[in-house]
mmCIF file of C-alpha atoms in Angstrom:
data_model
loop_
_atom_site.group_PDB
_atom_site.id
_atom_site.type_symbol
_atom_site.label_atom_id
_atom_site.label_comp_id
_atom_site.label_asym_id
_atom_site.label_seq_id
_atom_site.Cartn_x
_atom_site.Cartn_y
_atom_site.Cartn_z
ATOM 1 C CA UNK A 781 117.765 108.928 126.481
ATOM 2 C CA UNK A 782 114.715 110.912 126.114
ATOM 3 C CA UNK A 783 116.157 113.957 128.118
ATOM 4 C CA UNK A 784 119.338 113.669 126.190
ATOM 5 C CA UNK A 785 117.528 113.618 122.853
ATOM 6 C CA UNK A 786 115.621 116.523 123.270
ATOM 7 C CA UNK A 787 119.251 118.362 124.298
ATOM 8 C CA UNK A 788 120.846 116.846 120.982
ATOM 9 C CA UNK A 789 117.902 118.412 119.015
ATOM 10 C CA UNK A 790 118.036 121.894 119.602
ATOM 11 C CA UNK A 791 121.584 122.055 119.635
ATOM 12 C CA UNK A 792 122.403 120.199 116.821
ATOM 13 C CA UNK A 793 119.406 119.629 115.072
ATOM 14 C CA UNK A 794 116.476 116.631 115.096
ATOM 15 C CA UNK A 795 118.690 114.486 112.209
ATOM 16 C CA UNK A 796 121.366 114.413 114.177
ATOM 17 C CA UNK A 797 119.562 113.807 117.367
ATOM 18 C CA UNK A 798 117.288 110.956 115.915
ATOM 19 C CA UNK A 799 121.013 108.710 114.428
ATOM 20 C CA UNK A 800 122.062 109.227 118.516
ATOM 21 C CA UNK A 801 119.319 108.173 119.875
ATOM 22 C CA UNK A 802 118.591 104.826 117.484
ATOM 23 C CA UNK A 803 122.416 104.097 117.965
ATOM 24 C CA UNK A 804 121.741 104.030 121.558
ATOM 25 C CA UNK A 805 118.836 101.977 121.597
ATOM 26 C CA UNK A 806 121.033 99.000 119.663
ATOM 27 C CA UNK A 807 123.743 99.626 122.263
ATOM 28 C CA UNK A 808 121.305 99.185 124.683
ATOM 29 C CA UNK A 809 119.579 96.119 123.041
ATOM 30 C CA UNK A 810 122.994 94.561 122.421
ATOM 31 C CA UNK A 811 123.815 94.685 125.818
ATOM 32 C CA UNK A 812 120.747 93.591 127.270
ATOM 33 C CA UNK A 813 120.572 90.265 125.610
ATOM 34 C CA UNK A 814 123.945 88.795 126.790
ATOM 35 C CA UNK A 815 123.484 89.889 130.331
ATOM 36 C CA UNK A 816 119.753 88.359 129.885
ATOM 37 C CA UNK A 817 121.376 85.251 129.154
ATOM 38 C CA UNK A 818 124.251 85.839 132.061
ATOM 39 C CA UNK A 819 121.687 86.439 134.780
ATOM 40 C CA UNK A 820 119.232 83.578 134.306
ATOM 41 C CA UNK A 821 120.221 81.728 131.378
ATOM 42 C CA UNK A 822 117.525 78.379 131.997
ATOM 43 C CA UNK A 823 114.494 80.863 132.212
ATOM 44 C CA UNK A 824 115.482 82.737 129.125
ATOM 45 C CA UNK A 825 116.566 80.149 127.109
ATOM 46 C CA UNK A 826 113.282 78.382 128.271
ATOM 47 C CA UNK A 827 111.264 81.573 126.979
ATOM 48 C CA UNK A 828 112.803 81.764 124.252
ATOM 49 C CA UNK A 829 112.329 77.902 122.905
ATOM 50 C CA UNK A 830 108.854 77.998 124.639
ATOM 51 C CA UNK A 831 107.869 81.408 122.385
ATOM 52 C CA UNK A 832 109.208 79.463 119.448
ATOM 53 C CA UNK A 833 107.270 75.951 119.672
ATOM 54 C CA UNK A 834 104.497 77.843 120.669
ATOM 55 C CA UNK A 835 104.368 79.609 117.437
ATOM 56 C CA UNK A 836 104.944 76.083 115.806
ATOM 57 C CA UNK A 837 102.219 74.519 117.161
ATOM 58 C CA UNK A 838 99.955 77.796 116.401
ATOM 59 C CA UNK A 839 101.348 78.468 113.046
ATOM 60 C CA UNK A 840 98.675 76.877 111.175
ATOM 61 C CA UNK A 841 95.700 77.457 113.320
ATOM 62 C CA UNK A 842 93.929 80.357 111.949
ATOM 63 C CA UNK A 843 94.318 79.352 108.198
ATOM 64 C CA UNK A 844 92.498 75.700 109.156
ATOM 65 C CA UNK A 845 90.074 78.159 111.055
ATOM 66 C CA UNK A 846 89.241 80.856 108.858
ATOM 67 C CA UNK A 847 88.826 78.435 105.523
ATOM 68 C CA UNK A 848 86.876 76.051 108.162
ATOM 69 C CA UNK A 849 84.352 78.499 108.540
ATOM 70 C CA UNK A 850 84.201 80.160 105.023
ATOM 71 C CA UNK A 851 83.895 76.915 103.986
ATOM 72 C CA UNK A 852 80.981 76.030 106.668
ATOM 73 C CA UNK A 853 79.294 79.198 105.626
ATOM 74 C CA UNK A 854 79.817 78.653 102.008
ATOM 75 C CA UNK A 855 81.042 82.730 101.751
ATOM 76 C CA UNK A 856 82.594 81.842 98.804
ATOM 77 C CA UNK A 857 79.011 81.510 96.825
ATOM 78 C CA UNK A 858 77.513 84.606 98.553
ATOM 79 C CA UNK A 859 80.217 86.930 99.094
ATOM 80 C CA UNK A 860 83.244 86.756 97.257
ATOM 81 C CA UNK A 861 85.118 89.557 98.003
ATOM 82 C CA UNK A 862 84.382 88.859 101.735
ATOM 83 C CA UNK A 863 85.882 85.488 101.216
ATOM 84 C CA UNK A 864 89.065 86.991 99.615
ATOM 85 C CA UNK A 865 89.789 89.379 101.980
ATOM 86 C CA UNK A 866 89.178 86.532 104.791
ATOM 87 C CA UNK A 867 91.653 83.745 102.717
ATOM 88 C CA UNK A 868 94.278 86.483 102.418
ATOM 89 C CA UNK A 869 94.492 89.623 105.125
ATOM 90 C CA UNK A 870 92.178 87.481 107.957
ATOM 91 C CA UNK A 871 94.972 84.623 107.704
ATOM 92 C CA UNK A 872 97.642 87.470 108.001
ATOM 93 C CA UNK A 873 96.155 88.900 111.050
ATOM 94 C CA UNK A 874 95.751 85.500 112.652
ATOM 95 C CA UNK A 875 99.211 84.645 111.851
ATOM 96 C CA UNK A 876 99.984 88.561 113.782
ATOM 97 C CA UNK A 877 97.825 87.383 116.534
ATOM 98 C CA UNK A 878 99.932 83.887 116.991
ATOM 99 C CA UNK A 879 103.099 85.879 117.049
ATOM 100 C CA UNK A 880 101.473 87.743 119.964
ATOM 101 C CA UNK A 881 100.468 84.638 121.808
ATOM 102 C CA UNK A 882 104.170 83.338 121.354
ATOM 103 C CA UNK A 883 105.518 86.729 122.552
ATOM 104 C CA UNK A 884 103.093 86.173 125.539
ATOM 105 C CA UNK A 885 104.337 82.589 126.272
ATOM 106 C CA UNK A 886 108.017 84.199 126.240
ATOM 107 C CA UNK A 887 107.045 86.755 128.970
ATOM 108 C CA UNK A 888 105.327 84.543 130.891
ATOM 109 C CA UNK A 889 108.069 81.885 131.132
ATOM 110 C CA UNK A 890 111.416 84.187 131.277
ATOM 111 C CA UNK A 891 109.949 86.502 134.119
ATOM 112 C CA UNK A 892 112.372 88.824 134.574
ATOM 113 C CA UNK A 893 114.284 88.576 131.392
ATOM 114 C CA UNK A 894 111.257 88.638 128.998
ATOM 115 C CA UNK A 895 112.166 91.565 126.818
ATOM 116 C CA UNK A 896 115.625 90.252 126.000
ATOM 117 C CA UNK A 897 114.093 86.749 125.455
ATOM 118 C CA UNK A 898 111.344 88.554 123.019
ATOM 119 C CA UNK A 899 113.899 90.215 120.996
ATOM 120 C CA UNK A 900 116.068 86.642 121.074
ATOM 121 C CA UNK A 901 112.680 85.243 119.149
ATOM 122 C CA UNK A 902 112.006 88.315 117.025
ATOM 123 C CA UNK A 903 115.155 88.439 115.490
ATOM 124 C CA UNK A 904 115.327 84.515 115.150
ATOM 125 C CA UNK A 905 111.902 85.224 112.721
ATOM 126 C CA UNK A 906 113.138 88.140 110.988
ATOM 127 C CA UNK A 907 116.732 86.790 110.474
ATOM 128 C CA UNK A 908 114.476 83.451 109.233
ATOM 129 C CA UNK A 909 112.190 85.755 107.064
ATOM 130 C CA UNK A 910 115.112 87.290 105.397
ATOM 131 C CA UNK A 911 116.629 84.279 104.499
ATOM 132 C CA UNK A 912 113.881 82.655 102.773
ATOM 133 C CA UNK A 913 112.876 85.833 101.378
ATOM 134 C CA UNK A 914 116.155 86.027 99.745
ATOM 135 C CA UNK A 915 115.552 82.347 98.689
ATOM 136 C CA UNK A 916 112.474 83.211 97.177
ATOM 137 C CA UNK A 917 113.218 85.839 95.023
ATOM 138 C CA UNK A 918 116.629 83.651 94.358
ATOM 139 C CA UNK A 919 114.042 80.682 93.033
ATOM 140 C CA UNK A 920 111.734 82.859 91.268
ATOM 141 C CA UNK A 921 113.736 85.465 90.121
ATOM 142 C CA UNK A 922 111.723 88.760 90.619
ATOM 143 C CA UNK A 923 113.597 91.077 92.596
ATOM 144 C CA UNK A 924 111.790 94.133 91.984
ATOM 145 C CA UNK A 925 108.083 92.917 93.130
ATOM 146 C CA UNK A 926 106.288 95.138 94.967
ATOM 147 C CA UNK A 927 103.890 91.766 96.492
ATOM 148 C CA UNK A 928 107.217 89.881 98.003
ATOM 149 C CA UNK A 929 108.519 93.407 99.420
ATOM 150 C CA UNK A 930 104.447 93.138 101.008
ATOM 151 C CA UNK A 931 105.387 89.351 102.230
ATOM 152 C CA UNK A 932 108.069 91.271 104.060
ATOM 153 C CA UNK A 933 106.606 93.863 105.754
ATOM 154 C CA UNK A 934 104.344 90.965 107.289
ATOM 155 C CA UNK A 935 106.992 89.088 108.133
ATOM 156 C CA UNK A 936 108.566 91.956 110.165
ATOM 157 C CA UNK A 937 105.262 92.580 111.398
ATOM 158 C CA UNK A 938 104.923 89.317 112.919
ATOM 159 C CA UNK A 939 108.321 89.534 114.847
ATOM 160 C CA UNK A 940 107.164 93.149 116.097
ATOM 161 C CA UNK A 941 104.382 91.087 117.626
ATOM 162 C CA UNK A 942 106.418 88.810 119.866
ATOM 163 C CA UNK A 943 107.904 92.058 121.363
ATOM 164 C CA UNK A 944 104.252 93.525 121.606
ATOM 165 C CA UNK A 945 102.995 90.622 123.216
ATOM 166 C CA UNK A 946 106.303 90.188 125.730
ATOM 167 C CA UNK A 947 105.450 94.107 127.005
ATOM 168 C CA UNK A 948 101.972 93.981 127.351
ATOM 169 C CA UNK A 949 102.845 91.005 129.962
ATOM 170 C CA UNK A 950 105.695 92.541 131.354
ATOM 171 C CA UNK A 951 103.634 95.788 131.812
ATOM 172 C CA UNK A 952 100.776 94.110 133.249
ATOM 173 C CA UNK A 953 103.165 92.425 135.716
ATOM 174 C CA UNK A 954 104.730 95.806 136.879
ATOM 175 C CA UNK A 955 101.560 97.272 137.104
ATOM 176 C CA UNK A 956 99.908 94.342 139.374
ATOM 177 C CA UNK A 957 103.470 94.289 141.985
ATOM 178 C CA UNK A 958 103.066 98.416 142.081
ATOM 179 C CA UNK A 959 99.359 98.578 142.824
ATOM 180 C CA UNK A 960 98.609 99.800 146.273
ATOM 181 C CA UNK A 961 96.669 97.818 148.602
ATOM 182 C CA UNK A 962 93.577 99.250 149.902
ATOM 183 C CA UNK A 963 93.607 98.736 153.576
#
């Protein structure tokens, strides 16, 4: 794709180049999931459920953890910005770092297939962020508010992170098979 890309470019400029190459890429994703789910359909289906209770059981973790120890520390009296920051962005990136552990889980579980089962979960949580961000602004009526636009980004975010976290396995993987032994 890459080689191709670069060929597109210069002959008919980077615009038309970039729409190519991210049309690809969904062809690409769109066929890798069904033949995922073709070739071993119990280990992806298993990484796939397993990424998504994980992320259940994890989900509220590092809120009950971050206000446990604000609260132990009493931040709150001594440091009140540092609290904020904690009870809002510190939750945010421990909700991230859950999504990572469930992308993890999903790699670990659909060896093999653990990309197509990531993407499987991610868009499960973005297709479920979209709908109850719709809901939300349906219930409360603000569609122009910059903060639920920022609840989306996070959600997105968080779905990016069960793809991080299935790669960094998978790469690790390939990269401990492919090492050379010393003799």
């Amino acid at each position: 794709l890459l080689e191709e890309f670069s060929s597109l470019a210069s002959n008919s400029g980077a615009a038309f180049a970039r729409k190519w190459y991210w049309r690809q890429a969904l062809k690409t994703i769109a066929h890798l999931i069904p033949t995922a789910f073709s070739v071993a359909p119990w280990s992806t289906t298993a990484g796939v459920v397993g990424g998504f209770l994980t992320r259940r059981l994890l989900a509220r973790l590092p809120g009950r953890t971050i206000f446990a120890v604000l609260e132990r520390y009493q931040v709150y009296q001594y440091h009140f910005k540092t609290y904020m920051f904690f009870a809002s962005t510190g939750i945010d990136i421990g909700i991230f770092i859950t999504f990572l552990c469930a992308g993890c889980i999903v790699a670990l579980v659909a060896k093999g297939t653990e990309m197509a089962a990531a993407m499987v979960l991610s868009l499960i949580f973005g297709a479920m962020a979209v709908v109850g961000f719709v809901g939300f602004l349906y219930v409360v009526g603000r569609p122009g508010d910059l903060e639920s636009l920022w609840m989306l980004t996070w959600y997105f975010a968080d779905s990016l992170a069960i793809v991080i976290g299935a790669a960094i396995v998978r790469t690790r993987r390939l990269n401990a098979t492919t090492l050379p032994l010393n003799p």
